[in-house]
Coordinates of C-alpha atoms in Angstrom, one line a residue:
M537 CA 97.8 116.2 135.0
G538 CA 95.4 116.5 132.0
D539 CA 95.0 120.3 132.6
C540 CA 98.8 120.7 132.6
C541 CA 99.2 118.9 129.3
R542 CA 96.3 120.8 127.8
H543 CA 97.7 124.2 128.7
A544 CA 101.4 123.3 128.0
N545 CA 102.9 125.1 125.0
F546 CA 105.1 122.4 123.5
F547 CA 106.3 124.8 120.8
R548 CA 108.5 126.5 123.4
L549 CA 110.7 123.4 123.2
C550 CA 111.6 124.4 119.7
S551 CA 113.5 127.4 121.1
G552 CA 116.1 124.8 122.3
L553 CA 117.1 124.5 118.6
R554 CA 118.8 127.9 119.1
V555 CA 121.3 126.2 121.3
L556 CA 121.9 123.5 118.7
G557 CA 122.3 126.3 116.1
Y558 CA 125.1 128.0 118.0
A559 CA 126.8 124.6 118.2
M560 CA 126.4 124.3 114.4
V561 CA 128.0 127.7 113.9
L562 CA 131.0 126.5 116.0
L563 CA 131.2 123.3 114.0
V564 CA 131.2 125.3 110.7
A565 CA 134.1 127.4 112.1
I566 CA 136.0 124.3 113.1
I567 CA 135.5 122.6 109.7
V568 CA 136.7 125.8 107.9
A569 CA 139.8 126.0 110.2
V570 CA 140.7 122.3 109.7
S571 CA 140.3 122.6 105.9
Y572 CA 142.3 125.8 105.7
Y573 CA 145.2 124.2 107.7
A574 CA 145.2 121.1 105.6
V575 CA 145.0 122.7 102.2
V576 CA 147.1 125.8 102.7
F577 CA 149.6 125.0 105.4
V578 CA 150.1 121.2 104.9
A579 CA 149.3 120.3 101.3
W580 CA 149.7 123.2 98.8
G581 CA 151.0 126.3 100.6
P582 CA 154.6 125.0 101.0
R583 CA 154.7 124.0 97.3
L584 CA 154.3 127.6 96.2
L585 CA 158.0 128.1 97.0
H586 CA 159.3 125.0 95.0
G587 CA 159.2 126.7 91.6
G588 CA 158.3 125.2 88.3
P589 CA 155.0 123.5 87.3
L590 CA 154.4 122.4 90.9
S591 CA 154.3 126.1 92.1
I592 CA 151.9 127.0 89.3
L593 CA 149.6 124.1 90.3
A594 CA 149.8 125.2 93.9
F595 CA 148.9 128.7 92.9
A596 CA 145.9 127.4 90.9
V597 CA 144.7 125.7 94.1
V598 CA 145.4 128.2 96.8
V599 CA 144.0 131.3 95.0
P600 CA 140.6 129.9 94.1
F601 CA 140.5 128.3 97.6
H602 CA 140.8 131.8 99.2
I603 CA 138.3 133.4 96.8
L604 CA 135.7 130.7 97.4
L605 CA 136.4 130.9 101.2
V606 CA 135.8 134.7 101.2
M607 CA 132.5 134.3 99.3
L608 CA 131.5 131.4 101.5
V609 CA 132.1 133.2 104.8
W610 CA 130.5 136.5 103.4
S611 CA 127.4 134.7 102.3
Y612 CA 127.2 132.7 105.6
L613 CA 127.5 135.8 107.7
M614 CA 124.8 137.5 105.7
V615 CA 122.4 134.6 106.3
V616 CA 123.2 134.5 110.0
F617 CA 122.8 138.2 110.7
H618 CA 120.4 139.4 108.1
D619 CA 116.7 139.5 109.0
P620 CA 114.7 137.1 106.8
G621 CA 111.8 139.6 106.9
A622 CA 109.2 140.3 109.6
V623 CA 105.6 141.4 109.2
P624 CA 105.0 145.1 110.0
M625 CA 102.6 145.7 112.9
D626 CA 99.0 146.1 111.8
W627 CA 99.9 145.1 108.3
Y628 CA 97.1 145.1 105.7
P629 CA 97.5 144.7 101.9
A630 CA 97.2 147.8 99.9
S631 CA 94.8 147.0 97.0
K632 CA 94.9 149.5 94.1
D633 CA 91.5 148.3 93.0
N634 CA 90.0 148.8 96.4
I635 CA 91.5 152.3 96.6
E636 CA 90.1 153.2 93.2
A637 CA 86.7 151.8 94.1
T638 CA 86.6 153.8 97.3
S639 CA 87.8 157.1 95.6
S640 CA 85.1 156.8 92.9
A641 CA 82.4 156.1 95.5
S642 CA 83.3 159.2 97.4
L643 CA 83.0 161.3 94.2
S644 CA 79.6 160.1 93.1
D645 CA 76.2 159.6 94.6
H646 CA 75.3 155.9 94.3
T647 CA 72.0 154.4 95.0
A648 CA 71.7 151.8 97.8
L649 CA 71.7 149.0 95.2
D650 CA 74.8 150.3 93.5
A651 CA 76.5 150.5 96.9
R652 CA 75.7 146.9 97.7
M653 CA 76.9 145.8 94.3
S654 CA 80.1 147.8 94.6
S655 CA 80.7 146.3 98.1
L656 CA 80.2 142.8 96.7
E657 CA 82.6 143.4 93.8
E658 CA 85.1 144.9 96.2
S659 CA 84.9 141.9 98.5
E660 CA 85.6 139.6 95.6
R661 CA 88.7 141.6 94.6
R662 CA 90.0 141.8 98.1
P663 CA 92.6 139.1 98.7
S664 CA 92.0 136.6 101.5
I665 CA 93.8 137.7 104.7
R666 CA 95.3 135.2 107.0
Y667 CA 95.8 135.9 110.7
C668 CA 98.5 134.7 113.1
S669 CA 97.1 134.1 116.6
H670 CA 100.7 134.0 118.0
C671 CA 101.8 137.4 116.7
Q672 CA 98.3 138.9 116.8
N673 CA 98.8 140.3 113.3
N674 CA 97.8 139.7 109.7
K675 CA 99.9 137.5 107.5
P676 CA 101.0 138.4 104.0
P677 CA 101.0 135.8 101.2
R678 CA 103.6 133.1 101.6
C679 CA 104.3 134.1 105.2
H680 CA 104.5 131.5 108.0
H681 CA 105.0 131.6 111.8
C682 CA 108.3 130.1 113.0
S683 CA 108.1 128.3 116.3
V684 CA 111.8 128.7 116.9
C685 CA 112.1 132.4 116.1
Q686 CA 108.7 133.1 117.6
K687 CA 107.7 135.4 114.8
C688 CA 106.1 135.4 111.4
V689 CA 108.7 135.2 108.6
L690 CA 108.1 136.7 105.2
K691 CA 108.2 134.0 102.4
M692 CA 109.5 131.6 104.9
D693 CA 111.5 128.7 103.4
H694 CA 112.6 126.9 106.6
H695 CA 114.4 127.4 109.9
C696 CA 118.0 126.4 109.4
V697 CA 119.9 125.3 112.5
W698 CA 123.2 125.7 110.6
V699 CA 122.7 129.5 110.5
V700 CA 120.7 130.0 113.7
N701 CA 118.1 131.9 111.7
C702 CA 115.1 131.5 109.4
V703 CA 115.6 131.5 105.7
G704 CA 113.0 133.9 104.2
A705 CA 112.4 136.5 101.5
R706 CA 115.2 138.9 102.5
N707 CA 118.1 136.4 103.0
Y708 CA 117.2 133.4 100.7
K709 CA 119.6 134.6 98.0
F710 CA 122.4 134.7 100.6
F711 CA 121.4 131.1 101.7
V712 CA 121.5 129.8 98.1
L713 CA 124.9 131.5 97.6
F714 CA 126.2 130.0 100.8
L715 CA 125.2 126.5 99.6
F716 CA 126.7 127.1 96.2
Y717 CA 130.0 128.5 97.4
T718 CA 130.3 125.9 100.1
F719 CA 129.7 123.1 97.6
L720 CA 132.4 124.5 95.3
E721 CA 134.8 124.9 98.2
T722 CA 134.3 121.4 99.4
V723 CA 134.7 119.9 95.9
L724 CA 137.9 121.9 95.5
D725 CA 139.2 120.8 98.9
T726 CA 138.4 117.1 98.1
L727 CA 140.2 117.2 94.8
A728 CA 143.2 119.1 96.3
L729 CA 143.6 116.6 99.1
L730 CA 142.9 113.5 97.2
P731 CA 146.6 112.8 96.3
Y732 CA 147.5 113.3 99.9
F733 CA 144.7 111.1 101.1
I734 CA 146.0 108.3 98.9
K735 CA 149.5 109.0 100.1
F736 CA 148.2 108.9 103.7
F737 CA 148.0 105.1 103.7
G738 CA 151.6 104.7 102.5
D739 CA 153.0 107.2 105.0
A740 CA 151.0 105.6 107.8
R741 CA 152.3 102.2 106.9
N742 CA 155.9 103.4 106.6
H743 CA 155.7 105.6 109.7
S744 CA 156.9 108.6 107.6
G745 CA 155.5 112.1 107.7
S746 CA 154.2 114.1 110.7
P747 CA 151.4 112.2 112.5
G748 CA 149.6 115.5 113.1
H749 CA 149.7 116.4 109.4
L750 CA 148.5 113.0 108.4
A751 CA 145.6 113.1 110.8
V752 CA 144.5 116.6 109.7
T753 CA 144.8 115.7 106.0
F754 CA 142.8 112.5 106.5
L755 CA 140.1 114.2 108.6
S756 CA 139.8 117.2 106.2
F757 CA 139.4 115.0 103.2
V758 CA 136.7 112.8 104.7
L759 CA 134.8 115.9 106.0
N760 CA 134.9 117.7 102.7
L761 CA 133.9 114.7 100.7
A762 CA 131.0 114.0 103.0
F763 CA 129.8 117.6 102.8
A764 CA 130.3 117.9 99.0
L765 CA 128.1 114.8 98.4
S766 CA 125.4 116.1 100.8
L767 CA 125.5 119.6 99.6
L768 CA 125.1 118.5 96.0
C769 CA 121.6 117.3 96.9
F770 CA 120.7 120.6 98.5
V771 CA 122.1 122.6 95.6
I772 CA 120.0 120.6 93.2
M773 CA 116.9 120.9 95.4
H774 CA 117.1 124.6 95.9
T775 CA 118.0 125.3 92.3
S776 CA 114.7 123.5 91.4
L777 CA 112.8 125.5 94.0
L778 CA 114.3 128.7 92.9
L779 CA 113.5 128.2 89.2
S780 CA 109.9 127.3 90.0
N781 CA 109.5 130.1 92.5
T782 CA 108.6 127.7 95.3
T783 CA 109.7 127.5 99.0
T784 CA 110.4 124.3 100.9
I785 CA 107.2 124.8 102.9
E786 CA 105.2 125.3 99.7
V787 CA 106.3 122.0 98.0
H788 CA 103.3 120.1 99.5
E789 CA 100.9 123.0 98.7
K790 CA 102.1 123.1 95.1
K791 CA 101.3 119.4 94.6
N792 CA 97.6 120.1 95.1
V793 CA 97.3 122.6 92.2
V794 CA 97.4 122.3 88.5
E795 CA 99.4 125.5 87.9
W796 CA 101.5 127.1 90.6
K797 CA 100.4 130.7 90.6
Y798 CA 103.8 132.1 91.6
D799 CA 105.6 130.4 88.7
I800 CA 106.0 133.2 86.3
G801 CA 108.8 131.7 84.2
K802 CA 112.3 130.6 85.1
R803 CA 114.0 133.9 84.2
R804 CA 111.5 136.0 86.2
N805 CA 111.5 133.4 89.1
F806 CA 115.2 133.8 89.3
E807 CA 115.0 137.6 89.3
Q808 CA 112.4 137.5 92.2
V809 CA 115.3 136.2 94.4
F810 CA 118.5 137.4 92.8
G811 CA 117.4 140.7 91.3
T812 CA 118.0 141.9 87.7
N813 CA 121.5 143.3 88.2
K814 CA 123.7 140.6 86.7
L815 CA 126.9 142.0 88.2
L816 CA 125.5 141.3 91.7
W817 CA 124.1 137.8 91.1
F818 CA 127.2 136.2 92.6
F819 CA 127.4 138.5 95.6
P820 CA 125.3 138.5 98.8
M821 CA 123.9 142.0 98.1
Y822 CA 121.2 143.8 96.2
S823 CA 121.2 147.0 94.1
K824 CA 119.1 149.9 95.3
H825 CA 117.2 149.8 92.0
D826 CA 116.2 146.1 92.5
L827 CA 115.0 146.7 96.1
E828 CA 112.9 149.6 94.9
N829 CA 111.4 147.9 91.9
I830 CA 111.0 144.2 92.8
P831 CA 108.5 144.0 95.7
A832 CA 109.2 140.2 96.1
L833 CA 112.6 141.0 97.5
L834 CA 110.9 142.7 100.5
G835 CA 108.6 139.8 101.0
L836 CA 105.2 141.5 101.1
E837 CA 103.9 141.3 97.6
F838 CA 104.5 138.7 94.9
P839 CA 103.5 138.7 91.2
T840 CA 101.5 135.8 89.9
R841 CA 100.9 134.1 86.6
S842 CA 97.8 136.2 86.0
D843 CA 99.9 139.3 86.1
F844 CA 101.8 138.2 83.0
E845 CA 98.9 136.5 81.1
V846 CA 97.6 138.5 78.1

């Protein structure tokens, strides 16, 4: 019995979270469908044909609703299907200082003492390399092994059951946009359905109105209000993490240092995730220029405070 417990890999149980994740994806689809039916078909869609101020108000609700829904679904799909970033096989950091030291050594004839001193200086410059025993591979900075995905994830933030995927260097922007647009959508839905939620009690008491419509409106209002309140906390949290260039996993590590080495200023921290192209900040995509010039977007190299200190 003791041997069985000693050799058992309890981390395999984490793979069961994948099944839960698929259930969460289905739940998201159901919530979107219920909200769409309540806002567009029951509450405001029919009022587009009434004319006058009521139609204008309905237009002001329905159009932003669809815009936010498109951005929400687009961002969500990008988080679900986009690879957060995996470590290349036999990865090893390319150090410019090491390359230069090696090149100069090959061109000159050092004495044994000089060679030993050069080797010592080189070892001091060489970054400490972590190793993953599960993947049998080196680990870049800010990389962590996910027991659910069974792989090392670049700049891993967390494994999210809502998207059946890890959130890492290459899809964190999409995740933040998904939170942002979902929060705005649920707030809009809550405000749009509030008059009908209040009216629900009167209609239920007088037995007027369609029971199905009343039930859908009530359910949609409660769901959207609950998600709006909970998402507000996540939006605030990830905004703080984004502006300090910290992942959810690194929060504890950051508490143990005086200055967080990856905090290079709010503007630069933001660009390390969203890129420098302002036109694409609100879209789940990157420009080719940013992908080629911001190594942090690929998740293998990250600038530190020392890179910007004079």
